[in-house]
PDB file of C-alpha atoms in Angstrom:
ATOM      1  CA  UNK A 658      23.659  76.675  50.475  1.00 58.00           C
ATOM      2  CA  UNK A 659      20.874  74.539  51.815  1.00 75.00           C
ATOM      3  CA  UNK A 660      21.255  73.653  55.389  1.00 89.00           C
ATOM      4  CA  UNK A 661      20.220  70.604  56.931  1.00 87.00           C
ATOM      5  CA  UNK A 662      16.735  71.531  58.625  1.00 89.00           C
ATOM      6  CA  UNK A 663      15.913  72.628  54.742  1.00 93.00           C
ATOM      7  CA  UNK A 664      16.476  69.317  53.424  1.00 94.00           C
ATOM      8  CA  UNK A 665      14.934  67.411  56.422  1.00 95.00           C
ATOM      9  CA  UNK A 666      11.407  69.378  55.111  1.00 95.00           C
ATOM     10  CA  UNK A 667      12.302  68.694  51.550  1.00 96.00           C
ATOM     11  CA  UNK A 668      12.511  64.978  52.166  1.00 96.00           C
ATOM     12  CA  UNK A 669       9.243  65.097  54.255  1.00 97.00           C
ATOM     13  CA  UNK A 670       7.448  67.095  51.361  1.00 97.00           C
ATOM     14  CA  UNK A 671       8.479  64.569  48.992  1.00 97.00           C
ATOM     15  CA  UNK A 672       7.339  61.932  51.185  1.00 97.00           C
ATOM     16  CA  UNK A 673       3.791  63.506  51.516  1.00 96.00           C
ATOM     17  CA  UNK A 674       3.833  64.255  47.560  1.00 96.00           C
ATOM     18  CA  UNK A 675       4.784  60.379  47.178  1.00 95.00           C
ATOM     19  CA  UNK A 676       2.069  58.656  49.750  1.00 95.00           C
ATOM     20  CA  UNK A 677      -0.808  60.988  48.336  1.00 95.00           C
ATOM     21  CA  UNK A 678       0.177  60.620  44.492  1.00 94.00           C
ATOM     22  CA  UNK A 679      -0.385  56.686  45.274  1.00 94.00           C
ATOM     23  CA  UNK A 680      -3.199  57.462  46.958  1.00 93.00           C
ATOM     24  CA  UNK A 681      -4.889  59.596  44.369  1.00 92.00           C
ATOM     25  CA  UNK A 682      -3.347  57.774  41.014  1.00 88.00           C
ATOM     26  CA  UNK A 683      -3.575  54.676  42.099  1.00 85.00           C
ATOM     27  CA  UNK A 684      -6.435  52.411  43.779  1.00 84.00           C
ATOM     28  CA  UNK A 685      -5.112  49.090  44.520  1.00 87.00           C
ATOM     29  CA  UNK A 686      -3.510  47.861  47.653  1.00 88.00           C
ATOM     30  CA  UNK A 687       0.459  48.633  48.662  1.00 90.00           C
ATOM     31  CA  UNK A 688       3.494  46.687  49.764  1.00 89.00           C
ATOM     32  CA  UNK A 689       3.182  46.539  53.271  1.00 88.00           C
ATOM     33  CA  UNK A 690       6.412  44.032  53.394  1.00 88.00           C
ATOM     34  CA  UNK A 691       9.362  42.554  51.801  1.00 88.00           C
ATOM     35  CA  UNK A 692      11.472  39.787  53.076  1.00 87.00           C
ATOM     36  CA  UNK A 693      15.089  39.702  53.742  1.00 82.00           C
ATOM     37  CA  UNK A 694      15.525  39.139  49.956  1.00 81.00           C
ATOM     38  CA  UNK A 695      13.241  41.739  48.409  1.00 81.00           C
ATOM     39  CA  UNK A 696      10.599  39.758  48.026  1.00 86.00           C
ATOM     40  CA  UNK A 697       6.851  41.420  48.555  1.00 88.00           C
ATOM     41  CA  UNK A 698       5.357  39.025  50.823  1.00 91.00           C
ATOM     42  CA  UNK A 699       2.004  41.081  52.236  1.00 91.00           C
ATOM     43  CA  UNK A 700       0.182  44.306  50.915  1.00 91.00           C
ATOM     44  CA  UNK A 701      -2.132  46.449  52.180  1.00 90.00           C
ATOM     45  CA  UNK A 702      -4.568  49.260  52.318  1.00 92.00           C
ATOM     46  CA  UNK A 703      -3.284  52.251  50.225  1.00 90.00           C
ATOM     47  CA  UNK A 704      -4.330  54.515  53.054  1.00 92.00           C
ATOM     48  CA  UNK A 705      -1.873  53.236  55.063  1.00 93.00           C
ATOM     49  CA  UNK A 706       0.773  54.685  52.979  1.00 94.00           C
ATOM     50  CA  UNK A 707       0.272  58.194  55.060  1.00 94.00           C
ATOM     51  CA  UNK A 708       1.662  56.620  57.699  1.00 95.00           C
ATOM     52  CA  UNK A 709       5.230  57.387  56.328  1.00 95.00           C
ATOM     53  CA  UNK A 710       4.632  60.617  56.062  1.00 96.00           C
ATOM     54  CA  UNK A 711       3.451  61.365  59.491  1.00 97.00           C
ATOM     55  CA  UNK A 712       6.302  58.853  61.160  1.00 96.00           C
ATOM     56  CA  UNK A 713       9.130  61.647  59.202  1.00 96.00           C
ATOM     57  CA  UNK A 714       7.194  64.705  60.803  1.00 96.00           C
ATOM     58  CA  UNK A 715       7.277  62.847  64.385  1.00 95.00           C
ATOM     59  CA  UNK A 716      11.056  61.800  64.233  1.00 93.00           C
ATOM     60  CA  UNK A 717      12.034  65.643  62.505  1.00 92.00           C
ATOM     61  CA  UNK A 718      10.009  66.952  65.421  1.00 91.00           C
ATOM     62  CA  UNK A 719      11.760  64.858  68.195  1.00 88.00           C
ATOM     63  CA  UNK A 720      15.043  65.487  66.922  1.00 84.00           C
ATOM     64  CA  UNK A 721      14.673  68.934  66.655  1.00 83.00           C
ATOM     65  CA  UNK A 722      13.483  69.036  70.303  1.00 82.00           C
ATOM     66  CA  UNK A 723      16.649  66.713  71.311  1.00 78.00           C
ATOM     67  CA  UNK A 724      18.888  69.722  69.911  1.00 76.00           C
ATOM     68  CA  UNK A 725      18.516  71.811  72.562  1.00 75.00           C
ATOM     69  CA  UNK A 726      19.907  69.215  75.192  1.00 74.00           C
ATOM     70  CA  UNK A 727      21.983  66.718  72.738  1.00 71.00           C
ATOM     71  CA  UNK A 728      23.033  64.959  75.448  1.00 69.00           C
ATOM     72  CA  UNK A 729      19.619  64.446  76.763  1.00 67.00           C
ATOM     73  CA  UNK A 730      19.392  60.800  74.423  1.00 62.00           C
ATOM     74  CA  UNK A 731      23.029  60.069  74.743  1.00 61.00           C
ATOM     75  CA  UNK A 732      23.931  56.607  75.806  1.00 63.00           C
ATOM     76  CA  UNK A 733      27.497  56.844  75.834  1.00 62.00           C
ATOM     77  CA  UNK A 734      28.909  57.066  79.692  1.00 64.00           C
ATOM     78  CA  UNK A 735      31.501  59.451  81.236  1.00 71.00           C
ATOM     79  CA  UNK A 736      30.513  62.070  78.247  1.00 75.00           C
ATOM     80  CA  UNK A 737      32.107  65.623  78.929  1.00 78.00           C
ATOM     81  CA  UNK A 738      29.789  68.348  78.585  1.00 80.00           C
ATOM     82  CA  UNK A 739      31.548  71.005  76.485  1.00 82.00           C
ATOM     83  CA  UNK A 740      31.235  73.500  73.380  1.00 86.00           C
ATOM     84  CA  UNK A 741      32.654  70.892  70.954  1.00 88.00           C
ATOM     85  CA  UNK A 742      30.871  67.932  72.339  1.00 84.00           C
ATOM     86  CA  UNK A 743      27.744  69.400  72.225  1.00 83.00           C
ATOM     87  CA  UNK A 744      28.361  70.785  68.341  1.00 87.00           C
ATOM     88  CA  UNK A 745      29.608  66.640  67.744  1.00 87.00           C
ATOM     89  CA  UNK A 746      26.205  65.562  68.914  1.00 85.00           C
ATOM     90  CA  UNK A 747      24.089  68.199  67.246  1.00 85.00           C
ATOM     91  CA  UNK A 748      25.611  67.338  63.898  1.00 88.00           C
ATOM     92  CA  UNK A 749      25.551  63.396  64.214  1.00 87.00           C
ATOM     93  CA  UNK A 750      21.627  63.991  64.833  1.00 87.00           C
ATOM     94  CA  UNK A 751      21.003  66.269  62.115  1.00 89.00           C
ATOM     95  CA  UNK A 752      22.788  64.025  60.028  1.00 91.00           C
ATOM     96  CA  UNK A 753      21.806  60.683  60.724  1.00 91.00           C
ATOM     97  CA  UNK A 754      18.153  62.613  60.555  1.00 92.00           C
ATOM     98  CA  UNK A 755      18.357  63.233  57.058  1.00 94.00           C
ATOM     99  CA  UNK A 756      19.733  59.828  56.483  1.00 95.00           C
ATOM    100  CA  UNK A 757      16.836  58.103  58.114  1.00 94.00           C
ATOM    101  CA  UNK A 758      14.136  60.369  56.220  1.00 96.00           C
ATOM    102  CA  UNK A 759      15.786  59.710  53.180  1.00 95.00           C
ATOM    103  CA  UNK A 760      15.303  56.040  53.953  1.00 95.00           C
ATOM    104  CA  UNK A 761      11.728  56.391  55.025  1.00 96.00           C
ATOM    105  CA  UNK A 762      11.512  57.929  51.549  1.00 96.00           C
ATOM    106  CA  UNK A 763      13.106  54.891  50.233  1.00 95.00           C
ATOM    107  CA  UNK A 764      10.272  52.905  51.791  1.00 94.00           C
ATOM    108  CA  UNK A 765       7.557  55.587  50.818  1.00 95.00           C
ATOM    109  CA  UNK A 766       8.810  55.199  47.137  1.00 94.00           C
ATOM    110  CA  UNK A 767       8.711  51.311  47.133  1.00 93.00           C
ATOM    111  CA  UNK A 768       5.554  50.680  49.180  1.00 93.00           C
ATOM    112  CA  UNK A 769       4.081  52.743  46.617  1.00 93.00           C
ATOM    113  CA  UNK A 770       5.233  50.444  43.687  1.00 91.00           C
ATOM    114  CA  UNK A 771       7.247  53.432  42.004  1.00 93.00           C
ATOM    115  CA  UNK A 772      10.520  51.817  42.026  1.00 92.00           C
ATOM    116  CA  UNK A 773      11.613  48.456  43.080  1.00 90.00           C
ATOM    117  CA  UNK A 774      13.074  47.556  46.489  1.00 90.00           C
ATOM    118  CA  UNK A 775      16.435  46.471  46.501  1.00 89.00           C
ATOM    119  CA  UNK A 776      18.365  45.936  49.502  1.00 87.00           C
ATOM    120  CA  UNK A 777      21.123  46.906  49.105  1.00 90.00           C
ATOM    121  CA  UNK A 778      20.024  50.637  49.388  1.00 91.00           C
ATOM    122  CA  UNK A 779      17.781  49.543  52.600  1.00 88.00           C
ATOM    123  CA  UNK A 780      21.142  47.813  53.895  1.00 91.00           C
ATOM    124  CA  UNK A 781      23.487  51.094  52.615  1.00 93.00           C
ATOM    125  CA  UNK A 782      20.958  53.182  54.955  1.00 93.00           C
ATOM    126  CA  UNK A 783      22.099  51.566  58.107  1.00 92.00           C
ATOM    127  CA  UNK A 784      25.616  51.404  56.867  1.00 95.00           C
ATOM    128  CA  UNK A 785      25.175  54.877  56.668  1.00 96.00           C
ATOM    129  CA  UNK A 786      23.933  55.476  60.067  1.00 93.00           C
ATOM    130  CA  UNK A 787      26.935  53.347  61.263  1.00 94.00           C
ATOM    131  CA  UNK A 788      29.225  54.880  60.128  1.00 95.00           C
ATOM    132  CA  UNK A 789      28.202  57.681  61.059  1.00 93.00           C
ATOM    133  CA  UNK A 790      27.928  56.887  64.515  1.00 89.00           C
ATOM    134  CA  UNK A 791      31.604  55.746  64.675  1.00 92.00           C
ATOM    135  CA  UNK A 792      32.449  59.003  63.642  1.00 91.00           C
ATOM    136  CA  UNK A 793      31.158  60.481  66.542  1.00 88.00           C
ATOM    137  CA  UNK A 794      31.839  58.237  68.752  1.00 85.00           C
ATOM    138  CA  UNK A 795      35.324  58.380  67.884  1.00 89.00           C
ATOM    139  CA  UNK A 796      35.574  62.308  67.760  1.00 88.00           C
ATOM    140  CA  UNK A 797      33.674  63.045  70.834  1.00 84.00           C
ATOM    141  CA  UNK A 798      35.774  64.124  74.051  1.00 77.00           C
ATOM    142  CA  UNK A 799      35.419  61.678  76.854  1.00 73.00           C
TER     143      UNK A 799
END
């Protein structure tokens, strides 16, 4: 079974592979952004592309580091410290992690002009994440 912190490096491997396949296959400019509709409305230099890459190693790395003391980033008052609590917040992070790398992905994969932008995956992202977070909020032990 893979566990989390494996697919959090899968999903940053494939979002190096993606940025330096456009790079190296590919020499004209990239999406930089889309409008609320989907529609491209600037591009760029292709170089910039590596900046997705190196934005998923930061956030994996300051997640990771925020495991140790979950509640370190927690903004939600009068938490109990406790065994459970602390597994609640580890999971909602490694979670929500690999949904937000997955989105960056997303991004890589459509700045890059291999698929199509559609927002209602960018929008199902951030569903995700709230949902998520209602989970946790709802489970933790005040």
């Amino acid at each position: 079974m893979m566990t989390s912190r494996t697919i959090q490096v899968a999903i940053i491997i494939a979002t190096g592979i993606l940025a330096v396949a456009r790079i190296i296959y590919s020499h004209s400019d990239i999406i930089l952004h889309w409008d609320l509709a989907g529609n491209i409305t600037d591009y760029g230099p292709r170089y910039i592309i590596l900046l997705l890459p190196i934005i998923s190693i930061l956030l994996f790395l300051l997640l990771k580091s925020q495991e140790k003391n979950p509640y370190g980033i927690n903004k939600i008052k009068r938490i109990r410290r406790s065994e459970k609590n602390q597994e609640i917040l580890v999971h909602y992070r490694r979670r929500t992690s690999i949904v937000v790398l997955l989105l960056i992905l997303y991004i890589t994969a459509c700045a890059a002009q291999f698929i199509a932008l559609h927002n209602i995956f960018t929008f199902g992202f951030i569903a995700i994440i709230l949902l998520l977070y209602i989970q946790m909020y709802r489970t933790i032990e005040r």
